[in-house]
Amino acid sequence: MVATLDRNFFTQIGLDSGALTMLGVIVHTFGEASEYRGAVISGDGNEAIFYVSVDPGCAVAGVNIDLAALAGTAPGAAAGGQGPRYVVHPKGYAVFRVAGGPGGYAVSVRKAVEDPEVTAYDTRALQPGDIFSAILMRPGRYSVRNVLGDAKAEVTVSYPGDGKAAYKPPAPEAVELGETIEPAHIRLKPMQGMNFNVRTAARIVIELQEADDGPRAREAATD
Amino acid sequence: MSDITLAASANAFEQIFTNIVQNFTYSKSDTASFGPFSASYAIALHLQDGTLTLNNDNTIDVSDLEIVFDTLTVDVCFTLPGWCVGGFCVVPDPWNGCLVPFPGFCIGAFSICPTIDLSGLVSEVTEFDAGLRVNYYVDPARLPGWSDLDAELHGHPNKWQIFINPTLVDINPIDVPATVANILENAVKNAIDSAIPSWVPGWAVDLLWDIIGPILNLIVDLLGIVGDIADWLESLLDDSFNILSFIETAITDYFAGQYPIYEFEDPYPVLEATPTLIPVKIPIRDLTATVDSQEMVVLANVGA
């Protein structure tokens, strides 16, 4: 009798939009109709290939691209042109997410017929119009930085309640990321989401600065 | 006028009754499915106390007879459905829907079987009305060709037996204490606790408990309990498992057929055997047993 808990929920504390995990999602709109060839880049440098047909004739408003599933495909087979193909409308949304596992993926997408050395889009440098959506599990105080700029903010995640009512996270916090991050001080409940609306080139890194281990730990510290 | 008359005073009769009560034990277990959950129980019990009254109308009343549950455990098995939380909308659509959702996280479903231990509970036999029953016992080990003497020599004589014959046994419903809600709550908490892997950090355990919420509410919802948990468990034991009926039947069968208050051989030995003579035995016929408020009286004739 074992609960099916994914260890990665509880062991991955921070987030990096350039190294996506289960706790983050990137939403991108291609805008221009074309055939695109993408690569999922793992932390170990391996690549898995996929294709995106951005087709004004299709009605698909959003397509989920699970990077964990793609990274599990054989790199050789993917490089031979056998990678999966996704279809989305030019104004639709490509949603890059990690359904399971340790993650740490970046995505590089370019037009299939263009010079393969020219990167059209790379999640390590988010573009204006992108959305980076994130969840923080561990209670504590975090720093938020755009490592491609100077914008900074602070996030505080409160400790879970006492279980007197079944907890449901509140609605996500909307955050504007341009030259600055607004709001600069973000207060969240555990598992409450944040939607970063990206207005400038960005790689968002969220790091734990001070852990909150709850009332028991605080009492123990004062004893 | 009968050939033989025996009598036992009310005090002597009560002593015999006490011995019978002290020798009674009963145990049973069972399991069954009830839709959203399955349950099993195990009981082991004995009787204690009891006051005997002999009546002039040839009946016996027993009062203050108690049932002590040395073991009374109930396992309630059910599946926790799993919890999905944390999903939210990243890109809403113009019709108040959601074009791009952030998926929630799910804690997988798993089954638990918390044990409710009510051992030590005492219930009461509220009605115990009886008379006497005379039984002629032919030992099944006696071979057809044997004479009475052969049967005695082989240790399988026929017997006259007198039993207390209950005509009504009624016992109180098992009085499940109100604290059973706490017992069940703690049992479920312990079962969930043991299902959470040891590597899960303390803050995450607190978060999981916060997501699960009040355990009693969860139990009531999952098991479909309407009303009080003590009443629900009482109904499960008394009505669904029919435990009271089994116990009443066991008590009735025990007094009426398993433990005679008095028995003697037939033919009855009058003179023991000697090296030169066979034993002298007289056949007993037409045996009856009655009570009045003073004594038990046994009448019989000497047969041919």
Short mmCIF file of C-alpha atoms in Angstrom, two decimals:
data_model
loop_
_atom_site.label_atom_id
_atom_site.label_comp_id
_atom_site.label_asym_id
_atom_site.label_seq_id
_atom_site.Cartn_x
_atom_site.Cartn_y
_atom_site.Cartn_z
CA MET A 1 0.00 0.00 0.00
CA VAL A 2 2.01 2.96 -1.27
CA ALA A 3 0.70 6.34 -2.30
CA THR A 4 1.68 7.21 -5.84
CA LEU A 5 3.53 10.40 -5.10
CA ASP A 6 5.97 11.81 -7.65
CA ARG A 7 9.16 12.56 -5.80
CA ASN A 8 9.87 15.44 -8.18
CA PHE A 9 6.99 17.44 -6.76
CA PHE A 10 8.74 17.68 -3.47
CA THR A 11 12.42 17.67 -4.33
CA GLN A 12 12.51 20.32 -7.07
CA ILE A 13 12.37 23.53 -5.13
CA GLY A 14 13.26 26.31 -7.57
CA LEU A 15 12.36 26.95 -11.19
CA ASP A 16 14.16 28.04 -14.34
CA SER A 17 12.21 28.83 -17.49
CA GLY A 18 15.30 27.73 -19.45
CA ALA A 19 15.32 24.31 -17.76
CA LEU A 20 11.68 23.36 -17.54
CA THR A 21 10.37 20.93 -14.90
CA MET A 22 6.95 19.67 -13.81
CA LEU A 23 6.43 22.88 -11.88
CA GLY A 24 6.58 25.17 -14.93
CA VAL A 25 4.84 25.64 -18.27
CA ILE A 26 5.78 27.86 -21.20
CA VAL A 27 3.11 29.13 -23.56
CA HIS A 28 4.28 30.42 -26.94
CA THR A 29 2.44 31.70 -30.00
CA PHE A 30 4.26 31.16 -33.28
CA GLY A 31 2.32 33.81 -35.17
CA GLU A 32 3.76 32.97 -38.58
CA ALA A 33 2.42 30.03 -40.53
CA SER A 34 5.17 27.61 -41.45
CA GLU A 35 6.65 24.18 -40.79
CA TYR A 36 8.87 24.20 -37.73
CA ARG A 37 11.39 21.71 -36.47
CA GLY A 38 11.97 21.66 -32.74
CA ALA A 39 14.49 20.03 -30.46
CA VAL A 40 14.02 19.17 -26.81
CA ILE A 41 17.39 19.70 -25.15
CA SER A 42 18.03 17.76 -21.96
CA GLY A 43 20.47 18.75 -19.29
CA ASP A 44 22.88 16.12 -20.57
CA GLY A 45 22.84 17.68 -24.04
CA ASN A 46 20.75 14.98 -25.75
CA GLU A 47 18.17 16.18 -28.23
CA ALA A 48 14.79 14.84 -29.29
CA ILE A 49 13.19 16.16 -32.44
CA PHE A 50 9.61 17.13 -33.09
CA TYR A 51 7.74 19.11 -35.72
CA VAL A 52 5.10 21.78 -35.50
CA SER A 53 2.86 22.65 -38.42
CA VAL A 54 1.59 26.16 -37.86
CA ASP A 55 -1.36 26.09 -40.19
CA PRO A 56 -3.95 28.85 -40.65
CA GLY A 57 -6.30 26.24 -42.02
CA CYS A 58 -6.52 24.31 -38.75
CA ALA A 59 -8.72 25.20 -35.82
CA VAL A 60 -6.42 23.99 -33.08
CA ALA A 61 -6.16 26.79 -30.53
CA GLY A 62 -3.67 25.06 -28.26
CA VAL A 63 -1.40 22.07 -28.41
CA ASN A 64 0.33 20.38 -25.50
CA ILE A 65 3.91 19.35 -26.13
CA ASP A 66 5.14 17.09 -23.36
CA LEU A 67 8.90 17.46 -23.27
CA ALA A 68 9.34 14.47 -20.95
CA ALA A 69 7.56 12.19 -23.39
CA LEU A 70 9.61 13.56 -26.29
CA ALA A 71 12.88 13.21 -24.41
CA GLY A 72 12.03 9.56 -23.87
CA THR A 73 12.07 8.90 -27.64
CA ALA A 74 15.24 7.53 -29.24
CA PRO A 75 17.36 10.48 -30.40
CA GLY A 76 18.50 8.63 -33.52
CA ALA A 77 14.97 7.93 -34.65
CA ALA A 78 13.92 11.49 -34.04
CA ALA A 79 16.91 12.87 -35.97
CA GLY A 80 15.91 10.68 -38.92
CA GLY A 81 12.72 12.68 -39.32
CA GLN A 82 10.46 10.35 -37.37
CA GLY A 83 9.67 12.78 -34.53
CA PRO A 84 6.04 13.51 -33.72
CA ARG A 85 4.22 16.31 -35.47
CA TYR A 86 1.95 18.82 -33.80
CA VAL A 87 -0.47 21.14 -35.53
CA VAL A 88 -1.64 24.52 -34.29
CA HIS A 89 -3.21 27.69 -35.65
CA PRO A 90 -0.80 30.68 -36.05
CA LYS A 91 -2.69 32.50 -33.29
CA GLY A 92 -2.94 29.37 -31.19
CA TYR A 93 -0.74 28.35 -28.31
CA ALA A 94 2.07 25.85 -28.15
CA VAL A 95 2.25 24.70 -24.54
CA PHE A 96 5.59 23.27 -23.50
CA ARG A 97 5.25 21.24 -20.35
CA VAL A 98 6.84 18.35 -18.46
CA ALA A 99 4.37 15.67 -17.41
CA GLY A 100 6.75 13.69 -15.23
CA GLY A 101 10.30 12.94 -14.28
CA PRO A 102 13.10 15.26 -13.26
CA GLY A 103 12.76 17.61 -16.26
CA GLY A 104 15.40 20.27 -16.91
CA TYR A 105 14.47 20.70 -20.57
CA ALA A 106 14.89 23.58 -23.00
CA VAL A 107 13.28 23.81 -26.41
CA SER A 108 14.79 25.17 -29.56
CA VAL A 109 12.53 25.66 -32.60
CA ARG A 110 13.41 26.89 -36.05
CA LYS A 111 11.72 26.89 -39.44
CA ALA A 112 12.26 23.52 -41.06
CA VAL A 113 13.35 24.94 -44.40
CA GLU A 114 15.58 27.68 -43.09
CA ASP A 115 19.22 27.60 -42.22
CA PRO A 116 19.38 25.09 -39.38
CA GLU A 117 21.89 27.29 -37.55
CA VAL A 118 19.38 30.10 -37.19
CA THR A 119 17.33 29.69 -34.05
CA ALA A 120 13.83 30.99 -34.47
CA TYR A 121 12.74 30.43 -30.93
CA ASP A 122 14.48 29.17 -27.78
CA THR A 123 12.85 28.80 -24.37
CA ARG A 124 16.14 29.87 -22.78
CA ALA A 125 15.27 33.35 -24.02
CA LEU A 126 11.54 33.86 -23.75
CA GLN A 127 10.02 36.35 -26.15
CA PRO A 128 7.51 39.13 -25.57
CA GLY A 129 4.05 37.56 -25.64
CA ASP A 130 5.18 34.33 -24.03
CA ILE A 131 3.73 33.22 -20.73
CA PHE A 132 5.77 31.38 -18.14
CA SER A 133 3.49 29.71 -15.64
CA ALA A 134 4.94 28.36 -12.41
CA ILE A 135 3.95 26.66 -9.18
CA LEU A 136 5.95 26.80 -5.97
CA MET A 137 5.41 23.94 -3.57
CA ARG A 138 7.84 24.51 -0.75
CA PRO A 139 6.96 27.19 1.80
CA GLY A 140 9.56 29.93 2.14
CA ARG A 141 10.96 33.10 0.63
CA TYR A 142 12.18 33.09 -2.97
CA SER A 143 14.00 35.46 -5.26
CA VAL A 144 12.80 35.96 -8.84
CA ARG A 145 15.23 37.19 -11.44
CA ASN A 146 15.30 37.76 -15.18
CA VAL A 147 18.85 36.65 -15.84
CA LEU A 148 18.70 38.30 -19.29
CA GLY A 149 17.92 41.67 -17.69
CA ASP A 150 17.84 43.42 -14.34
CA ALA A 151 14.29 42.75 -13.19
CA LYS A 152 13.93 41.23 -9.74
CA ALA A 153 11.13 40.37 -7.36
CA GLU A 154 10.47 38.40 -4.23
CA VAL A 155 7.95 35.64 -3.61
CA THR A 156 6.76 34.40 -0.25
CA VAL A 157 4.97 31.06 -0.07
CA SER A 158 3.07 30.59 3.18
CA TYR A 159 3.03 27.39 5.21
CA PRO A 160 0.09 24.99 4.76
CA GLY A 161 -2.89 25.39 7.07
CA ASP A 162 -4.16 23.09 9.75
CA GLY A 163 -6.43 20.95 7.57
CA LYS A 164 -9.65 22.17 9.16
CA ALA A 165 -11.01 22.54 5.65
CA ALA A 166 -9.83 20.75 2.54
CA TYR A 167 -7.29 23.11 0.97
CA LYS A 168 -7.68 24.38 -2.56
CA PRO A 169 -5.09 26.79 -3.93
CA PRO A 170 -6.41 30.25 -4.81
CA ALA A 171 -6.47 31.61 -8.36
CA PRO A 172 -3.05 32.27 -9.88
CA GLU A 173 -1.22 35.54 -9.42
CA ALA A 174 -0.70 37.56 -12.60
CA VAL A 175 2.84 38.95 -12.88
CA GLU A 176 4.08 41.42 -15.52
CA LEU A 177 7.71 40.96 -16.52
CA GLY A 178 9.25 43.88 -18.45
CA GLU A 179 12.03 46.15 -17.34
CA THR A 180 10.72 45.41 -13.85
CA ILE A 181 8.59 42.72 -12.30
CA GLU A 182 5.16 43.78 -11.06
CA PRO A 183 4.25 43.16 -8.33
CA ALA A 184 7.71 43.17 -6.80
CA HIS A 185 6.51 41.37 -3.69
CA ILE A 186 4.34 38.38 -4.42
CA ARG A 187 2.56 36.51 -1.66
CA LEU A 188 1.37 33.01 -2.52
CA LYS A 189 -0.30 30.10 -0.85
CA PRO A 190 1.27 26.67 -1.42
CA MET A 191 0.66 25.41 -4.96
CA GLN A 192 -0.85 28.72 -6.01
CA GLY A 193 0.23 29.49 -9.54
CA MET A 194 1.98 32.49 -11.04
CA ASN A 195 1.49 33.53 -14.65
CA PHE A 196 4.43 35.65 -15.86
CA ASN A 197 3.34 37.70 -18.84
CA VAL A 198 6.65 38.22 -20.62
CA ARG A 199 7.18 41.70 -22.18
CA THR A 200 10.90 41.52 -22.86
CA ALA A 201 13.53 38.89 -23.55
CA ALA A 202 13.68 36.84 -20.41
CA ARG A 203 14.91 33.77 -18.65
CA ILE A 204 13.16 33.57 -15.34
CA VAL A 205 15.01 31.97 -12.45
CA ILE A 206 13.28 31.43 -9.12
CA GLU A 207 15.47 30.37 -6.18
CA LEU A 208 14.70 29.56 -2.57
CA GLN A 209 16.33 32.07 -0.24
CA GLU A 210 14.87 31.09 3.10
CA ALA A 211 12.88 27.94 3.86
CA ASP A 212 9.80 28.02 6.07
CA ASP A 213 9.51 24.75 7.94
CA GLY A 214 6.35 25.66 9.74
CA PRO A 215 5.23 26.39 13.27
CA ARG A 216 6.85 23.28 14.77
CA ALA A 217 10.26 24.25 13.42
CA ARG A 218 9.79 27.86 14.57
CA GLU A 219 8.85 26.71 18.07
CA ALA A 220 11.83 24.37 18.16
CA ALA A 221 14.11 27.22 17.12
CA THR A 222 12.91 29.45 19.98
CA ASP A 223 13.23 26.68 22.62
CA MET B 1 -47.09 -41.88 41.76
CA SER B 2 -43.64 -42.07 40.21
CA ASP B 3 -41.10 -44.65 41.20
CA ILE B 4 -38.26 -42.13 41.50
CA THR B 5 -38.29 -38.52 42.73
CA LEU B 6 -35.24 -36.29 42.76
CA ALA B 7 -35.12 -32.65 43.82
CA ALA B 8 -32.54 -29.85 43.65
CA SER B 9 -33.08 -26.69 45.66
CA ALA B 10 -33.16 -23.30 44.01
CA ASN B 11 -29.71 -22.55 45.45
CA ALA B 12 -28.27 -25.75 44.06
CA PHE B 13 -29.91 -25.06 40.73
CA GLU B 14 -28.41 -21.57 40.65
CA GLN B 15 -24.95 -22.98 41.34
CA ILE B 16 -25.34 -25.36 38.42
CA PHE B 17 -26.49 -22.45 36.26
CA THR B 18 -23.46 -20.39 37.25
CA ASN B 19 -21.15 -23.20 36.18
CA ILE B 20 -22.87 -23.37 32.82
CA VAL B 21 -22.61 -19.62 32.31
CA GLN B 22 -18.92 -19.64 33.15
CA ASN B 23 -18.21 -22.30 30.55
CA PHE B 24 -19.81 -20.44 27.66
CA THR B 25 -17.56 -18.95 25.02
CA TYR B 26 -18.31 -17.98 21.45
CA SER B 27 -16.24 -16.65 18.59
CA LYS B 28 -16.99 -15.76 15.00
CA SER B 29 -15.62 -13.74 12.13
CA ASP B 30 -16.95 -12.74 8.75
CA THR B 31 -16.40 -10.34 5.90
CA ALA B 32 -18.73 -8.70 3.42
CA SER B 33 -18.83 -6.00 0.77
CA PHE B 34 -21.10 -3.00 1.09
CA GLY B 35 -20.57 -1.10 -2.14
CA PRO B 36 -18.15 1.71 -1.41
CA PHE B 37 -16.37 -0.33 1.24
CA SER B 38 -15.88 -3.82 2.58
CA ALA B 39 -15.78 -4.76 6.21
CA SER B 40 -14.79 -7.71 8.31
CA TYR B 41 -15.25 -8.38 11.97
CA ALA B 42 -13.94 -10.75 14.60
CA ILE B 43 -15.63 -11.38 17.93
CA ALA B 44 -14.83 -13.59 20.90
CA LEU B 45 -17.04 -13.36 23.95
CA HIS B 46 -18.05 -14.95 27.22
CA LEU B 47 -20.93 -14.58 29.64
CA GLN B 48 -20.74 -13.25 33.15
CA ASP B 49 -23.01 -12.74 36.16
CA GLY B 50 -26.70 -13.49 35.74
CA THR B 51 -29.39 -13.96 38.38
CA LEU B 52 -31.67 -17.00 38.16
CA THR B 53 -35.32 -17.02 39.20
CA LEU B 54 -37.43 -20.21 39.31
CA ASN B 55 -41.14 -19.65 38.79
CA ASN B 56 -44.17 -21.64 39.87
CA ASP B 57 -45.35 -21.87 36.27
CA ASN B 58 -42.45 -24.17 35.41
CA THR B 59 -40.40 -21.40 33.83
CA ILE B 60 -37.00 -19.90 34.50
CA ASP B 61 -36.04 -16.22 34.20
CA VAL B 62 -32.48 -14.99 34.01
CA SER B 63 -31.64 -11.35 34.60
CA ASP B 64 -28.45 -9.26 34.73
CA LEU B 65 -26.63 -11.66 32.41
CA GLU B 66 -23.83 -9.83 30.63
CA ILE B 67 -21.94 -10.49 27.41
CA VAL B 68 -18.28 -9.52 27.57
CA PHE B 69 -16.62 -9.03 24.19
CA ASP B 70 -13.04 -10.15 24.82
CA THR B 71 -12.44 -9.42 21.15
CA LEU B 72 -14.48 -7.06 19.01
CA THR B 73 -12.60 -5.69 16.04
CA VAL B 74 -13.90 -4.31 12.78
CA ASP B 75 -11.74 -3.71 9.71
CA VAL B 76 -13.23 -1.21 7.28
CA CYS B 77 -11.52 -1.30 3.90
CA PHE B 78 -12.01 1.39 1.32
CA THR B 79 -10.17 3.20 -1.43
CA LEU B 80 -9.08 6.77 -0.99
CA PRO B 81 -9.93 8.23 -4.38
CA GLY B 82 -6.86 10.38 -4.86
CA TRP B 83 -6.67 14.13 -4.91
CA CYS B 84 -5.95 16.43 -7.82
CA VAL B 85 -5.14 20.00 -6.90
CA GLY B 86 -3.25 22.96 -8.19
CA GLY B 87 -4.65 23.23 -11.69
CA PHE B 88 -5.42 26.70 -12.93
CA CYS B 89 -6.00 28.63 -16.12
CA VAL B 90 -3.06 30.19 -17.93
CA VAL B 91 -4.92 31.53 -20.97
CA PRO B 92 -8.68 31.99 -20.63
CA ASP B 93 -10.97 31.96 -23.62
CA PRO B 94 -13.54 34.68 -24.29
CA TRP B 95 -16.41 32.47 -23.09
CA ASN B 96 -15.19 32.11 -19.51
CA GLY B 97 -13.53 28.84 -20.37
CA CYS B 98 -9.83 28.08 -20.51
CA LEU B 99 -7.73 27.75 -23.65
CA VAL B 100 -4.53 26.77 -21.84
CA PRO B 101 -4.78 25.13 -18.43
CA PHE B 102 -1.92 24.41 -16.07
CA PRO B 103 -2.53 20.80 -15.13
CA GLY B 104 -3.10 19.95 -11.50
CA PHE B 105 -1.11 17.43 -9.54
CA CYS B 106 -2.66 14.20 -8.50
CA ILE B 107 -1.93 12.02 -5.53
CA GLY B 108 -2.77 8.53 -6.63
CA ALA B 109 -5.58 6.49 -5.17
CA PHE B 110 -4.79 3.79 -2.67
CA SER B 111 -6.66 1.44 -0.38
CA ILE B 112 -6.61 1.35 3.38
CA CYS B 113 -8.11 -0.97 5.99
CA PRO B 114 -8.24 0.83 9.34
CA THR B 115 -9.08 -1.37 12.33
CA ILE B 116 -11.61 -0.31 14.93
CA ASP B 117 -10.89 -2.16 18.16
CA LEU B 118 -13.79 -2.20 20.62
CA SER B 119 -12.56 -5.18 22.63
CA GLY B 120 -13.75 -5.10 26.22
CA LEU B 121 -17.21 -3.82 25.38
CA VAL B 122 -20.00 -5.26 27.55
CA SER B 123 -23.54 -5.85 26.39
CA GLU B 124 -26.53 -7.22 28.28
CA VAL B 125 -28.95 -10.07 27.77
CA THR B 126 -32.21 -8.24 28.29
CA GLU B 127 -34.54 -11.24 28.03
CA PHE B 128 -33.79 -14.84 28.95
CA ASP B 129 -36.91 -16.95 29.41
CA ALA B 130 -36.55 -20.73 29.64
CA GLY B 131 -38.03 -23.99 30.74
CA LEU B 132 -36.50 -27.43 31.17
CA ARG B 133 -35.99 -29.91 28.38
CA VAL B 134 -35.48 -33.62 28.86
CA ASN B 135 -33.41 -35.40 26.27
CA TYR B 136 -32.69 -39.08 25.85
CA TYR B 137 -29.18 -39.38 24.56
CA VAL B 138 -28.06 -42.39 22.57
CA ASP B 139 -24.33 -42.31 22.16
CA PRO B 140 -23.65 -42.42 18.42
CA ALA B 141 -20.59 -44.55 19.14
CA ARG B 142 -22.79 -47.32 20.52
CA LEU B 143 -22.93 -50.25 18.08
CA PRO B 144 -26.36 -51.64 17.14
CA GLY B 145 -25.71 -55.13 18.52
CA TRP B 146 -24.56 -54.00 21.96
CA SER B 147 -26.59 -54.68 25.10
CA ASP B 148 -26.82 -52.01 27.78
CA LEU B 149 -24.07 -53.84 29.64
CA ASP B 150 -21.87 -53.88 26.52
CA ALA B 151 -22.47 -50.14 26.11
CA GLU B 152 -21.43 -49.43 29.70
CA LEU B 153 -18.37 -51.68 29.47
CA HIS B 154 -17.30 -49.80 26.32
CA GLY B 155 -17.94 -46.40 27.94
CA HIS B 156 -20.85 -45.44 25.67
CA PRO B 157 -23.99 -45.74 27.81
CA ASN B 158 -27.29 -44.11 26.95
CA LYS B 159 -28.12 -41.08 29.11
CA TRP B 160 -31.01 -39.04 30.34
CA GLN B 161 -30.13 -35.34 30.08
CA ILE B 162 -31.88 -32.26 31.46
CA PHE B 163 -31.22 -28.96 29.75
CA ILE B 164 -32.25 -25.38 30.41
CA ASN B 165 -34.31 -24.73 27.30
CA PRO B 166 -34.42 -21.04 26.38
CA THR B 167 -37.68 -19.95 24.78
CA LEU B 168 -36.62 -16.32 24.36
CA VAL B 169 -33.13 -14.82 24.34
CA ASP B 170 -32.88 -11.17 23.49
CA ILE B 171 -29.73 -9.11 23.82
CA ASN B 172 -29.17 -5.40 23.76
CA PRO B 173 -27.75 -3.86 20.59
CA ILE B 174 -23.99 -3.47 20.84
CA ASP B 175 -23.57 -0.11 22.46
CA VAL B 176 -20.87 1.43 20.28
CA PRO B 177 -19.46 4.39 22.19
CA ALA B 178 -19.52 7.85 20.65
CA THR B 179 -15.73 7.86 20.87
CA VAL B 180 -15.65 5.43 17.96
CA ALA B 181 -15.57 8.47 15.66
CA ASN B 182 -12.21 9.41 17.16
CA ILE B 183 -11.03 5.81 17.01
CA LEU B 184 -11.93 5.60 13.31
CA GLU B 185 -10.41 9.01 12.59
CA ASN B 186 -7.13 8.03 14.21
CA ALA B 187 -7.12 4.66 12.47
CA VAL B 188 -7.57 6.33 9.07
CA LYS B 189 -4.91 8.91 9.89
CA ASN B 190 -2.48 6.19 10.83
CA ALA B 191 -3.29 4.25 7.67
CA ILE B 192 -2.69 7.32 5.48
CA ASP B 193 0.44 8.22 7.42
CA SER B 194 1.88 4.79 6.82
CA ALA B 195 1.08 5.11 3.11
CA ILE B 196 3.07 8.34 2.74
CA PRO B 197 6.63 7.44 1.76
CA SER B 198 9.29 8.29 4.33
CA TRP B 199 11.18 10.49 1.87
CA VAL B 200 8.37 13.03 1.72
CA PRO B 201 9.59 16.08 3.67
CA GLY B 202 7.68 17.41 6.68
CA TRP B 203 6.31 20.51 4.94
CA ALA B 204 4.98 18.33 2.12
CA VAL B 205 3.29 16.00 4.60
CA ASP B 206 1.60 19.02 6.19
CA LEU B 207 0.56 20.17 2.71
CA LEU B 208 -0.91 16.74 1.91
CA TRP B 209 -2.91 16.74 5.13
CA ASP B 210 -4.11 20.25 4.35
CA ILE B 211 -5.27 19.08 0.92
CA ILE B 212 -7.00 16.01 2.36
CA GLY B 213 -8.79 18.17 4.92
CA PRO B 214 -10.89 16.94 7.83
CA ILE B 215 -10.61 13.17 8.00
CA LEU B 216 -14.06 12.60 9.45
CA ASN B 217 -15.70 14.49 6.60
CA LEU B 218 -13.70 12.38 4.16
CA ILE B 219 -14.75 9.13 5.84
CA VAL B 220 -18.40 10.10 5.97
CA ASP B 221 -18.37 11.01 2.27
CA LEU B 222 -16.46 7.93 1.13
CA LEU B 223 -18.42 5.39 3.14
CA GLY B 224 -21.77 7.06 2.55
CA ILE B 225 -22.46 7.42 6.26
CA VAL B 226 -25.68 9.21 7.06
CA GLY B 227 -25.85 10.48 10.62
CA ASP B 228 -23.72 9.46 13.54
CA ILE B 229 -20.66 7.23 13.04
CA ALA B 230 -21.41 5.25 16.21
CA ASP B 231 -24.94 4.55 14.93
CA TRP B 232 -23.54 3.55 11.56
CA LEU B 233 -21.11 1.06 13.08
CA GLU B 234 -23.79 -0.28 15.41
CA SER B 235 -26.06 -0.84 12.42
CA LEU B 236 -23.21 -2.46 10.48
CA LEU B 237 -22.62 -4.98 13.29
CA ASP B 238 -26.19 -5.55 14.40
CA ASP B 239 -28.11 -5.34 11.15
CA SER B 240 -25.71 -5.95 8.27
CA PHE B 241 -23.57 -8.63 9.92
CA ASN B 242 -26.46 -9.80 12.11
CA ILE B 243 -24.11 -10.38 15.02
CA LEU B 244 -26.85 -10.16 17.64
CA SER B 245 -28.79 -12.93 15.99
CA PHE B 246 -25.71 -15.17 15.87
CA ILE B 247 -25.02 -14.59 19.55
CA GLU B 248 -28.63 -15.18 20.57
CA THR B 249 -28.64 -18.42 18.59
CA ALA B 250 -25.31 -19.49 20.08
CA ILE B 251 -26.57 -18.89 23.64
CA THR B 252 -29.82 -20.73 22.94
CA ASP B 253 -28.05 -23.70 21.34
CA TYR B 254 -25.52 -23.87 24.15
CA PHE B 255 -28.08 -24.01 26.96
CA ALA B 256 -30.60 -26.15 25.09
CA GLY B 257 -28.27 -28.73 23.66
CA GLN B 258 -24.62 -28.55 24.62
CA TYR B 259 -24.39 -28.31 28.38
CA PRO B 260 -26.94 -30.34 30.41
CA ILE B 261 -27.59 -29.21 33.96
CA TYR B 262 -27.94 -32.83 34.97
CA GLU B 263 -27.46 -36.23 33.30
CA PHE B 264 -27.33 -39.85 34.33
CA GLU B 265 -26.89 -43.23 32.71
CA ASP B 266 -29.74 -45.40 31.54
CA PRO B 267 -29.94 -48.12 32.78
CA TYR B 268 -28.94 -46.52 36.05
CA PRO B 269 -26.27 -48.43 38.03
CA VAL B 270 -27.58 -49.51 41.42
CA LEU B 271 -24.81 -51.92 42.39
CA GLU B 272 -21.31 -51.81 40.98
CA ALA B 273 -19.86 -54.92 39.37
CA THR B 274 -17.80 -57.27 41.55
CA PRO B 275 -15.27 -59.90 40.44
CA THR B 276 -17.98 -62.49 40.55
CA LEU B 277 -21.12 -60.50 39.73
CA ILE B 278 -22.17 -58.26 36.92
CA PRO B 279 -23.43 -54.75 37.90
CA VAL B 280 -27.06 -54.29 38.85
CA LYS B 281 -28.78 -51.61 36.74
CA ILE B 282 -32.36 -50.45 36.49
CA PRO B 283 -33.88 -48.94 33.38
CA ILE B 284 -35.31 -45.43 33.82
CA ARG B 285 -38.47 -44.51 31.93
CA ASP B 286 -40.96 -41.62 31.69
CA LEU B 287 -38.53 -39.00 33.04
CA THR B 288 -39.86 -35.50 33.53
CA ALA B 289 -38.25 -32.39 34.97
CA THR B 290 -40.11 -29.34 36.31
CA VAL B 291 -39.39 -26.31 38.43
CA ASP B 292 -41.29 -24.27 40.93
CA SER B 293 -40.13 -21.32 42.94
CA GLN B 294 -38.39 -23.57 45.48
CA GLU B 295 -36.73 -26.35 43.55
CA MET B 296 -36.27 -28.47 40.49
CA VAL B 297 -38.10 -31.80 40.65
CA VAL B 298 -37.25 -34.83 38.51
CA LEU B 299 -39.74 -37.72 38.33
CA ALA B 300 -39.22 -41.08 36.67
CA ASN B 301 -40.40 -44.69 36.64
CA VAL B 302 -38.46 -47.89 36.68
CA GLY B 303 -38.97 -49.58 33.39
CA ALA B 304 -39.10 -53.18 32.35
#
